[in-house]
Amino acid sequence: MSQPPPPPNQPPQQPGFGPPQEPSEPQPPAPSAPATRPTPPAQPPQQPPAGPDVNKAPQPQPGYGYPQAPGTPPPAAPPTPPQGPGYGYPQQPPAGYGYPAQQPGPYGQPPQPGPYGQQPGPYGQPQQPGPYGQQPPYGYAQPTVPMQAQPGQPGGGRKINAQVAIIVSAVVAIALIVGGGVWYANSSGKDDDKQTTAEGGDTKGGEGDGKEGGSGDGGATTGEAKEKAPAATGSKVLFQVPSPKVPKGVTTISIAGSWLTDSVYAKSGLSEITGYDRRTGTKKWTLDLPGPVCAATPHITEDDKTAIVHKPAMPSKTDPQACTEVAVVDLAAGSKVWTKTAKSGTMPVSFNNVTIGGGTVAAGSTSGGAAWDLATGDERWAPKTSDSCYDAGYGGGAKLVAVRKCGSYDQRQLHIQNVDPKSGDILAEYKMDEGIEYAAVVSTDPLVVAADVGDSAGDGSGISDFFSIDNKTGKLRARLSAPGDEFAARCDAIYKVENCTGVTVGNDRLYIATEEHDSGGDSYSQTNEVVAFDLATGKQTGQRADAGENYEIFPLRMDGPNVIAYKRPPYDKGGQVVSIDGESFKETVLMENPSTEAVRDVESRMSPDYSEIQFGQGGLYMSSVYASDFTSREKEYSVIAFGTG
């Protein structure tokens, strides 16, 4: 988890764009704020975290300063680079494998308040502090001009190797697009792909919830692994989807959300969701929406339903629109099942996140949480102004877990609650130490939460520790130390409560990517690993899967007892998908992408930390979550799909 670079200068500010600006630290409304879910009875003071010492003492400070207190100025900004990056985003990333330079909230959330400097909201919205410093959205591009090695330059902690210095050519026109904006590969064979893993509750596992980073349940390890190595692992480009053009006067629009079913790959556009044939890229259906998708759950039910939050209309300079509409989408039919809104008092709630668990759709915000019956849309609970706490967000899948905030800004306490999805009653609760401002749900069964305790991660990743919690009793099983200079997982706990990358959970273990480091010897090559922690003891198991020289490995999701991981390649090779045996940690290559320059140019722009990656039955689908007018390239792509066989 690397240190983010200082923020570059921002594009011109245009007031009135994007969703309503949140304060630096959301405050529950006075005298109280949102949520009709039953308030838990008073608990005795929280006992200190149990479990073994995992090589790092918990930070004693209460965590003030995470995020940065209101009024704290951002770090000094260097001059803006003269050329905008690819994939349509304004900021320029550092050379080589460095993390890009600005990150809005994943899954389509505009840049949100946070500790590391100011970020502009989409549509020219006034600047807001961003959680990870100045970093780009998912799918952010590498520079389109040759880069020089800069050993002393801050680049997110990723060290520059000699090969990377000649990584990129100037402008690569991808001559793969013909007719209708989508390139169609010559492919044969019937697409009879099946769902890849099993998950408890009402949602599918694997492709549906096992999104990049494994922020689905991750605990489903029953049954056998379904992903098998094909006879030939070499892949070809199945299709690409051009990045949509944003309306005139609008800089950035969310295109969050991608889903993989047995027959369809679905992806959000500017104000629609399109279902593509998984093998050919042919459009099977298009669902028109009145406005952009703000947030989307990766979970999919057994009958191919999912949930989104979208705006009621397209934003404009005079009317930015809020993210008020919660909808269930039928991915098989390409239609809406229902659309609902909620109010806090008389004001409509603008939601930051949405999930599915136990037959319930739940959405959270700084105004509190609301929930609806998945099948009927009947309201199950809504914000209540008489409540002094509020549900900031939910984790879904096998269980429904609420991250509930109580107390004032300087005395915040987070309650991690396993709730009854039908009534909202609290089944079990764990109270985190005061001063921990944000937490992300990595898995709901087993329950694993990530947090940056005392702002000690030091790299903007949002993680210094993981907490393994008993779902039935609410007691802490173990606390796992994950220092920012050693591990590369990231969570956007500020607004996207269940969005984490570089980590997944299964076999009662947590699988996490390490930070890049020298691979040894006389070369300048870099590498990293995936290692495992035991959730019962908090200790490392000793298992390790190596990325290989100049590759970087990221766990994506579980496949039964195995871990599916993506390997980001060196400059002269294509990426790989591997299956890591849950016990032996033996790696099996499932796919290796083409190494041609044109294909590498597109794939390299889909960073695992800042894009959506879906893999299932020989198909790899990589997509960005923002469309922007900041581009220096003739062709930009929001999706690239690879397939074997």
XYZ file of C-alpha atoms in Angstrom:
645
model
C 0.000 0.000 0.000
C 1.987 2.875 -1.317
C 2.246 6.526 -0.557
C 0.169 8.603 -2.986
C 1.863 11.368 -4.948
C 1.076 15.003 -4.164
C -1.969 16.310 -6.004
C -1.563 18.150 -9.294
C -3.430 21.319 -10.115
C -7.125 20.889 -10.635
C -9.321 21.700 -13.600
C -11.357 24.903 -13.397
C -14.040 24.774 -10.766
C -17.605 25.231 -11.815
C -20.002 25.520 -8.938
C -23.198 23.589 -9.072
C -21.926 20.418 -10.715
C -22.010 16.917 -9.287
C -23.969 15.688 -6.294
C -24.431 17.909 -3.299
C -21.074 18.494 -1.672
C -20.566 16.699 1.604
C -18.734 18.314 4.503
C -15.185 17.209 5.180
C -16.552 14.848 7.751
C -20.243 14.064 7.503
C -22.053 14.974 10.678
C -25.207 13.244 11.801
C -28.028 15.795 11.659
C -28.692 17.606 14.887
C -30.182 16.739 17.171
C -30.058 13.382 15.482
C -29.871 11.789 12.066
C -31.231 8.990 10.106
C -32.277 5.369 10.356
C -35.374 3.628 11.572
C -33.497 0.415 12.153
C -33.793 -0.454 15.829
C -31.066 1.173 17.889
C -28.975 -1.381 19.808
C -29.260 -1.509 23.586
C -26.432 -0.025 25.584
C -23.353 -2.221 25.695
C -20.641 -2.436 28.326
C -17.419 -0.695 27.373
C -15.611 -2.411 24.570
C -12.803 -4.624 25.688
C -9.431 -4.274 23.998
C -9.003 -6.268 20.783
C -8.305 -9.900 21.507
C -6.099 -12.241 19.548
C -2.383 -12.582 19.105
C 0.160 -9.914 18.469
C 0.517 -9.821 14.697
C 3.824 -7.974 14.572
C 2.318 -4.553 14.975
C 0.881 -3.011 18.094
C -2.482 -1.305 17.642
C -2.181 2.443 17.404
C -3.179 4.104 20.680
C -4.280 7.366 19.153
C -8.024 7.829 18.674
C -7.640 8.352 14.955
C -8.385 12.034 14.881
C -7.262 13.495 11.637
C -8.783 10.700 9.552
C -10.015 12.243 7.502
C -8.352 15.614 7.611
C -10.154 18.035 9.821
C -12.283 20.640 8.091
C -10.341 23.657 7.055
C -6.983 21.909 6.697
C -5.455 23.025 3.417
C -4.409 20.455 0.815
C -0.765 19.716 0.124
C 1.033 21.998 -2.269
C 0.210 21.065 -5.817
C 2.786 20.740 -8.587
C 2.063 22.191 -12.010
C -0.405 20.317 -14.133
C 1.258 18.170 -16.802
C 0.806 19.556 -20.313
C -0.829 16.431 -21.648
C -3.907 14.676 -20.299
C -3.820 10.916 -19.751
C -5.764 8.292 -21.615
C -9.096 6.921 -20.587
C -10.399 10.399 -20.209
C -9.298 11.572 -16.825
C -7.641 14.835 -15.990
C -4.714 13.828 -13.832
C -1.364 12.412 -14.932
C -0.028 9.321 -13.156
C 3.584 8.911 -12.159
C 5.890 6.939 -14.375
C 5.935 3.190 -14.532
C 3.801 1.102 -12.250
C 2.973 4.077 -10.075
C -0.560 4.491 -8.879
C -2.408 7.129 -10.867
C -2.753 10.547 -9.456
C -6.361 10.987 -8.433
C -9.031 8.634 -7.202
C -12.702 9.291 -6.873
C -14.801 6.834 -4.959
C -15.068 3.552 -6.816
C -18.217 2.331 -8.443
C -19.130 5.594 -9.849
C -18.996 7.744 -6.749
C -17.646 11.258 -7.338
C -14.525 12.218 -5.395
C -15.322 12.330 -1.712
C -13.934 13.944 1.432
C -10.806 12.422 2.862
C -7.433 13.082 4.396
C -5.090 13.627 1.516
C -5.863 16.801 -0.290
C -8.628 18.254 -2.387
C -10.239 16.650 -5.406
C -12.678 18.135 -7.843
C -16.057 16.514 -8.097
C -17.388 15.545 -11.496
C -19.118 18.075 -13.698
C -16.932 20.839 -12.336
C -18.192 20.446 -8.784
C -16.338 22.489 -6.166
C -13.329 20.720 -4.793
C -13.732 18.034 -2.194
C -11.077 16.262 -0.146
C -10.301 12.835 -1.564
C -9.691 9.697 0.466
C -6.469 8.632 -1.183
C -4.886 11.852 -2.254
C -4.984 12.856 -5.881
C -5.591 9.606 -7.672
C -7.620 8.751 -10.749
C -10.711 6.648 -11.103
C -10.816 3.048 -12.111
C -9.485 2.441 -15.565
C -7.212 5.472 -15.412
C -4.744 5.520 -18.215
C -1.007 5.350 -18.304
C 0.617 8.340 -20.036
C 0.569 8.267 -23.815
C 4.128 9.531 -24.248
C 7.343 7.631 -23.569
C 8.273 7.787 -19.917
C 11.695 8.181 -18.390
C 12.690 6.314 -15.274
C 12.550 8.614 -12.263
C 13.984 6.794 -9.279
C 13.422 9.660 -6.896
C 9.905 10.579 -7.935
C 7.019 9.649 -5.656
C 4.957 7.102 -7.512
C 2.734 5.400 -5.025
C 5.619 3.313 -3.749
C 5.949 1.314 -6.932
C 9.595 1.194 -7.918
C 10.630 1.835 -11.472
C 12.434 -0.916 -13.342
C 14.604 -0.437 -16.374
C 12.113 -1.956 -18.790
C 9.328 0.370 -17.767
C 11.311 3.345 -19.014
C 10.377 2.403 -22.587
C 6.891 1.220 -21.745
C 4.591 3.289 -23.879
C 4.686 4.565 -27.428
C 3.162 7.907 -28.339
C -0.351 7.446 -29.661
C -1.542 3.917 -30.406
C -4.638 3.767 -32.540
C -6.372 0.497 -31.816
C -7.509 -0.742 -35.198
C -9.960 -3.165 -33.690
C -13.102 -1.107 -33.974
C -15.437 -1.717 -36.865
C -19.075 -0.809 -37.215
C -21.328 0.183 -34.332
C -18.406 1.199 -32.154
C -17.633 -2.370 -31.026
C -14.956 -4.603 -32.516
C -16.129 -8.145 -33.091
C -13.642 -10.999 -33.025
C -14.056 -14.102 -35.115
C -15.074 -16.587 -32.489
C -16.661 -19.958 -32.540
C -18.240 -22.325 -30.116
C -21.368 -22.091 -28.043
C -21.197 -19.892 -24.969
C -22.388 -22.252 -22.290
C -20.483 -20.669 -19.442
C -21.852 -21.336 -15.998
C -21.646 -19.406 -12.786
C -18.266 -19.854 -11.224
C -18.707 -20.136 -7.489
C -21.369 -20.726 -4.913
C -22.271 -18.139 -2.323
C -24.656 -18.236 0.567
C -27.750 -16.098 0.870
C -29.670 -14.997 -2.168
C -26.801 -14.009 -4.407
C -24.569 -15.845 -6.799
C -20.931 -16.190 -6.038
C -17.931 -15.826 -8.241
C -18.741 -13.777 -11.273
C -21.666 -12.037 -9.684
C -20.304 -11.007 -6.327
C -16.687 -11.889 -6.698
C -15.735 -8.600 -8.189
C -12.223 -7.321 -8.289
C -10.741 -7.247 -4.870
C -13.145 -9.812 -3.537
C -15.430 -7.370 -1.842
C -18.240 -9.841 -2.076
C -18.697 -12.391 0.700
C -15.580 -14.359 -0.018
C -16.487 -16.895 2.623
C -18.212 -19.373 0.346
C -15.822 -22.279 -0.010
C -18.256 -25.144 -0.389
C -18.114 -27.252 -3.519
C -15.337 -27.607 -6.019
C -13.537 -24.938 -7.956
C -15.259 -24.360 -11.287
C -12.533 -22.526 -13.174
C -10.440 -25.012 -15.132
C -7.407 -24.412 -17.301
C -8.246 -24.673 -21.014
C -6.183 -26.745 -23.435
C -4.682 -23.505 -24.756
C -4.386 -20.642 -22.279
C -3.574 -17.984 -24.872
C -6.456 -15.519 -25.200
C -7.702 -13.209 -27.919
C -9.601 -9.954 -27.772
C -13.303 -10.789 -27.918
C -14.540 -7.219 -28.180
C -13.977 -3.678 -27.022
C -16.458 -0.931 -26.180
C -15.487 2.697 -26.877
C -15.678 5.096 -23.973
C -18.836 7.208 -24.278
C -18.548 10.891 -25.106
C -19.592 13.131 -22.248
C -22.003 16.012 -22.955
C -20.539 19.379 -23.807
C -19.610 21.348 -20.712
C -19.387 18.236 -18.516
C -15.951 16.969 -17.557
C -16.571 13.576 -15.938
C -19.535 11.211 -15.645
C -19.798 7.977 -13.708
C -20.164 4.773 -15.719
C -19.980 2.563 -12.641
C -21.187 -0.991 -12.639
C -20.405 -4.207 -14.512
C -21.867 -7.671 -14.097
C -21.237 -11.129 -15.524
C -24.014 -13.699 -15.846
C -24.173 -17.041 -17.660
C -24.870 -15.331 -20.977
C -24.425 -11.580 -20.597
C -21.719 -9.114 -19.715
C -23.529 -5.932 -18.642
C -21.898 -2.520 -18.353
C -23.131 0.945 -17.394
C -22.870 3.820 -19.859
C -23.641 7.523 -19.524
C -27.337 6.997 -18.799
C -27.949 3.371 -19.641
C -26.880 -0.192 -18.974
C -26.090 -2.417 -21.949
C -26.016 -6.199 -22.004
C -23.435 -7.686 -24.384
C -23.083 -11.241 -25.575
C -20.153 -12.584 -23.586
C -18.311 -13.962 -26.618
C -19.140 -11.656 -29.501
C -19.891 -8.318 -27.865
C -23.190 -8.105 -29.727
C -25.692 -5.924 -27.889
C -28.445 -8.106 -26.474
C -30.321 -5.298 -24.747
C -30.043 -1.702 -23.580
C -31.778 -0.329 -20.495
C -32.201 3.435 -20.711
C -31.894 5.394 -17.471
C -32.836 9.033 -16.808
C -29.381 9.790 -15.391
C -25.948 8.298 -14.655
C -25.353 5.367 -12.331
C -23.812 6.631 -9.081
C -23.207 3.308 -7.341
C -23.742 -0.368 -8.077
C -23.534 -3.576 -6.112
C -21.443 -6.393 -7.573
C -23.849 -8.967 -6.124
C -26.211 -10.835 -8.437
C -29.132 -12.992 -7.296
C -29.719 -16.515 -8.558
C -32.264 -15.141 -11.032
C -29.868 -12.453 -12.304
C -31.118 -9.418 -10.390
C -28.818 -6.663 -9.148
C -29.158 -3.172 -7.649
C -27.946 0.313 -8.564
C -28.262 3.926 -7.439
C -28.746 6.485 -10.207
C -29.587 10.134 -10.693
C -33.152 11.128 -11.697
C -31.878 13.151 -14.681
C -28.684 14.056 -16.497
C -26.649 16.636 -14.603
C -26.153 20.107 -15.967
C -24.306 23.256 -14.960
C -27.390 24.595 -13.198
C -28.707 21.305 -11.795
C -26.128 18.695 -10.745
C -28.774 16.179 -9.617
C -28.430 13.965 -6.534
C -28.125 10.170 -6.337
C -31.628 9.570 -5.036
C -32.955 6.675 -7.142
C -32.455 3.076 -5.956
C -33.381 0.477 -8.563
C -33.339 -3.276 -9.075
C -32.273 -4.373 -12.552
C -33.067 -7.685 -14.258
C -29.861 -8.556 -16.114
C -31.514 -11.391 -18.020
C -34.334 -9.279 -19.434
C -32.530 -5.938 -19.531
C -35.281 -4.176 -17.592
C -35.983 -2.397 -14.320
C -37.911 -4.318 -11.694
C -38.621 -1.263 -9.530
C -37.251 2.162 -8.532
C -37.550 3.660 -5.037
C -36.462 6.740 -3.089
C -36.285 7.558 0.622
C -36.470 10.691 2.745
C -34.800 11.889 5.902
C -37.518 14.051 7.340
C -38.758 15.971 4.302
C -35.510 15.826 2.342
C -34.767 13.136 -0.239
C -31.705 11.047 0.614
C -28.729 11.008 -1.744
C -27.215 7.539 -1.428
C -23.524 6.694 -1.585
C -23.676 2.905 -1.768
C -26.049 -0.005 -2.339
C -25.950 -3.768 -1.797
C -28.082 -6.928 -1.728
C -28.319 -9.420 1.121
C -30.962 -11.842 2.376
C -33.613 -10.761 -0.120
C -33.137 -7.093 0.797
C -31.735 -4.124 -1.100
C -30.005 -1.739 1.333
C -28.496 1.675 0.568
C -26.445 3.871 2.903
C -25.503 7.537 3.109
C -24.469 10.316 5.455
C -28.199 10.837 6.007
C -28.722 7.218 7.036
C -29.735 3.943 5.474
C -32.864 2.571 3.855
C -33.898 -0.890 2.710
C -36.509 -2.492 0.459
C -37.783 -5.960 -0.307
C -35.815 -7.191 -3.308
C -38.782 -8.784 -5.030
C -41.537 -6.236 -4.363
C -39.801 -2.964 -3.527
C -41.746 -2.676 -0.272
C -39.905 -0.479 2.227
C -38.305 -2.308 5.145
C -36.730 0.654 6.907
C -35.790 4.263 6.241
C -33.838 7.067 7.946
C -35.413 8.511 11.078
C -34.488 11.963 12.319
C -34.954 10.964 15.967
C -32.020 8.556 15.782
C -28.639 9.802 16.996
C -26.738 7.260 14.874
C -26.909 6.534 11.151
C -26.141 3.679 8.775
C -23.299 4.922 6.584
C -23.381 1.813 4.433
C -23.884 -1.921 4.152
C -22.044 -5.059 3.128
C -24.135 -7.708 1.404
C -24.107 -11.212 -0.010
C -24.480 -14.109 2.411
C -25.337 -11.725 5.264
C -26.363 -8.092 5.593
C -23.907 -6.058 7.679
C -24.357 -2.388 8.572
C -21.587 0.089 9.341
C -23.340 2.386 11.759
C -21.839 5.679 12.913
C -22.514 7.123 16.337
C -21.167 10.111 18.201
C -19.713 13.441 17.193
C -16.815 14.009 14.822
C -14.200 14.034 17.582
C -15.772 11.105 19.440
C -16.890 8.855 16.615
C -17.628 5.197 17.263
C -18.425 2.648 14.588
C -20.831 -0.191 15.235
C -20.421 -3.203 12.945
C -23.831 -4.856 12.981
C -25.012 -8.156 11.554
C -28.658 -7.263 10.930
C -31.794 -9.208 10.098
C -32.337 -8.274 6.440
C -36.116 -8.310 6.783
C -36.601 -6.359 10.013
C -33.307 -4.574 10.504
C -33.017 -6.040 14.008
C -29.463 -6.388 15.268
C -28.352 -10.011 15.427
C -24.818 -9.279 16.616
C -22.742 -6.157 17.078
C -19.089 -5.230 17.438
C -18.149 -1.738 18.599
C -14.852 -0.481 17.274
C -12.563 1.722 19.322
C -13.487 5.388 19.403
C -11.580 7.486 16.934
C -11.761 5.007 14.041
C -13.649 7.125 11.551
C -14.295 4.670 8.715
C -14.530 0.926 8.146
C -15.036 -1.211 5.063
C -16.743 -4.594 4.933
C -14.413 -7.013 3.139
C -16.623 -10.064 3.729
C -19.933 -10.663 5.498
C -19.523 -14.428 6.061
C -17.048 -14.810 7.662
C -17.277 -11.215 8.805
C -14.107 -9.244 8.084
C -13.801 -5.475 8.354
C -10.895 -3.234 7.300
C -9.973 0.086 8.920
C -7.134 2.571 9.137
C -6.558 2.790 12.879
C -5.163 6.113 13.961
C -4.448 7.026 10.343
C -1.434 4.756 10.652
C -1.491 3.197 7.183
C 0.236 6.293 5.916
C -0.455 5.648 2.244
C -4.099 6.521 1.674
C -5.126 2.884 1.259
C -7.698 3.041 4.046
C -6.228 -0.051 5.731
C -3.864 -0.562 8.626
C -5.711 -3.485 10.223
C -8.334 -6.117 9.468
C -10.828 -7.228 12.124
C -12.163 -10.795 12.085
C -15.526 -10.755 13.902
C -17.805 -13.571 15.007
C -21.070 -13.172 13.092
C -23.175 -14.762 15.808
C -21.785 -13.140 18.961
C -20.205 -9.932 17.674
C -16.970 -10.768 19.496
C -13.594 -10.032 17.975
C -11.921 -13.224 16.801
C -8.607 -11.690 15.752
C -7.015 -8.466 14.656
C -4.747 -8.706 11.622
C -2.057 -6.093 11.177
C -1.529 -5.003 7.550
C 1.058 -2.183 7.510
C 0.766 0.102 4.530
C 4.378 -0.348 3.497
C 3.962 -4.123 3.316
C 0.517 -4.797 1.848
C -1.191 -3.482 -1.275
C -4.904 -3.853 -0.517
C -7.066 -0.729 -0.679
C -10.548 0.110 0.614
C -12.725 3.140 0.027
C -14.306 2.994 3.454
C -15.405 6.618 3.422
C -18.333 6.171 1.067
C -18.147 2.791 -0.688
C -18.412 0.582 2.349
C -17.925 -2.748 0.576
C -15.387 -1.728 -2.038
C -11.918 -3.183 -1.478
C -9.270 -4.318 -3.942
C -6.245 -6.544 -3.607
C -7.885 -8.759 -0.970
C -10.424 -11.576 -0.780
C -11.710 -13.973 1.893
C -12.327 -17.734 1.866
C -11.422 -20.937 3.726
C -11.586 -18.835 6.922
C -8.517 -17.021 5.638
C -7.783 -13.595 4.286
C -5.778 -13.492 1.048
C -3.982 -10.209 0.423
C -1.511 -8.798 -2.072
C 1.812 -7.591 -0.751
C 3.410 -4.348 -1.821
C 5.790 -4.479 -4.772
C 9.461 -4.934 -3.969
C 12.749 -5.770 -5.667
C 12.755 -9.313 -6.965
C 16.381 -9.786 -5.960
C 19.593 -10.290 -7.844
C 21.304 -7.732 -10.040
C 18.252 -6.790 -12.086
C 15.938 -3.855 -11.488
C 12.843 -6.042 -11.699
C 9.904 -5.833 -9.300
C 7.443 -8.405 -8.035
C 4.936 -9.103 -5.253
C 2.982 -11.979 -3.728
C -0.397 -13.073 -2.399
C -0.166 -14.268 1.206
C -2.741 -15.724 3.601
C -3.813 -14.865 7.160
C -5.759 -17.207 9.431
C -8.942 -15.409 10.520
C -9.107 -17.357 13.782
C -5.594 -16.548 15.000
C -4.706 -13.409 13.021
C -1.388 -14.956 12.038
C 0.054 -15.556 8.590
C -0.225 -19.160 7.427
C 3.083 -19.143 5.571
C 1.361 -19.651 2.214
C 2.619 -17.488 -0.618
C 1.893 -17.214 -4.336
C 4.559 -15.306 -6.269
C 3.690 -12.939 -9.101
C 6.879 -13.616 -11.036
C 9.504 -11.198 -12.286
C 7.992 -7.827 -13.266
C 4.428 -9.092 -12.762
C 2.143 -7.807 -10.016
C -0.526 -10.134 -8.658
C -3.958 -9.108 -7.307
C -6.505 -11.518 -5.790
C -9.914 -11.003 -7.397
C -12.304 -13.463 -5.766
C -12.799 -16.988 -4.498
C -13.607 -19.963 -6.721
C -14.719 -22.590 -4.218
C -11.559 -23.196 -2.151
C -9.268 -21.520 -4.693
C -8.273 -17.897 -5.240
C -8.699 -16.309 -8.678
C -6.021 -13.670 -9.246
C -5.028 -11.274 -12.010
C -1.377 -10.620 -12.865
C -0.599 -7.195 -14.193
C 2.180 -7.722 -16.736
C 5.485 -6.052 -17.586
C 5.595 -3.676 -20.518
C 6.282 -6.351 -23.149
C 3.778 -9.054 -22.156
C 0.050 -9.561 -21.709
C -1.719 -9.994 -18.388
C -2.545 -13.363 -16.867
C -5.360 -14.891 -14.839
C -4.335 -17.657 -12.461
C -6.047 -19.984 -10.008
C -4.250 -20.416 -6.680
C -4.971 -23.675 -4.877
C -6.337 -22.804 -1.445
C -4.149 -25.368 0.314
C -0.978 -25.946 -1.694
C -0.928 -22.430 -3.195
C 0.076 -23.968 -6.504
C -0.698 -21.567 -9.351
C -2.485 -22.695 -12.506
C -2.571 -20.324 -15.470
C -6.116 -19.938 -16.779
C -5.437 -17.212 -19.340
C -2.587 -15.248 -20.879
C -3.441 -12.182 -22.938
C -1.841 -11.069 -26.216
C 1.445 -9.177 -25.978
C 0.906 -7.022 -29.057
C 1.426 -3.323 -28.469
C -2.107 -2.294 -29.412
C -3.709 -4.735 -26.981
C -1.240 -4.015 -24.192
C -1.975 -0.324 -24.548
C -5.635 -0.863 -23.663
C -5.105 -3.534 -21.003
C -2.477 -1.470 -19.177
C -5.048 1.273 -18.651
C -7.290 -1.053 -16.658
C -5.416 -0.972 -13.368
C -6.750 -3.561 -10.900
C -6.950 -0.862 -8.232
C -8.983 1.526 -10.358
C -11.145 -0.576 -12.655
C -13.739 -3.319 -12.551
C -12.453 -6.790 -13.420
C -14.721 -9.783 -13.968
C -13.510 -13.290 -14.815
C -15.532 -16.420 -15.464
C -15.252 -19.562 -17.581
C -12.546 -18.394 -19.912
C -13.700 -14.762 -20.171
C -11.919 -11.728 -18.702
C -13.761 -8.396 -18.764
C -11.991 -5.194 -17.743
C -13.768 -1.846 -17.566
C -13.391 1.707 -16.318
C -15.964 3.470 -14.145
C -15.605 7.030 -15.419
C -15.991 8.701 -18.783
C -14.359 12.085 -19.252
C -13.545 14.740 -21.815
C -9.943 14.879 -20.613
C -8.193 12.826 -23.251
C -5.355 13.115 -25.688
C -6.184 9.965 -27.597
C -8.279 9.363 -30.681
C -9.817 6.207 -29.236
C -10.601 5.437 -25.626
C -12.262 2.257 -24.415
C -14.491 1.639 -21.424
C -14.370 -2.165 -21.853
C -11.935 -4.736 -23.200
C -12.871 -8.427 -23.139
C -10.562 -11.413 -23.564
C -11.421 -15.071 -24.081
C -9.742 -18.435 -24.515
C -10.860 -21.280 -26.747
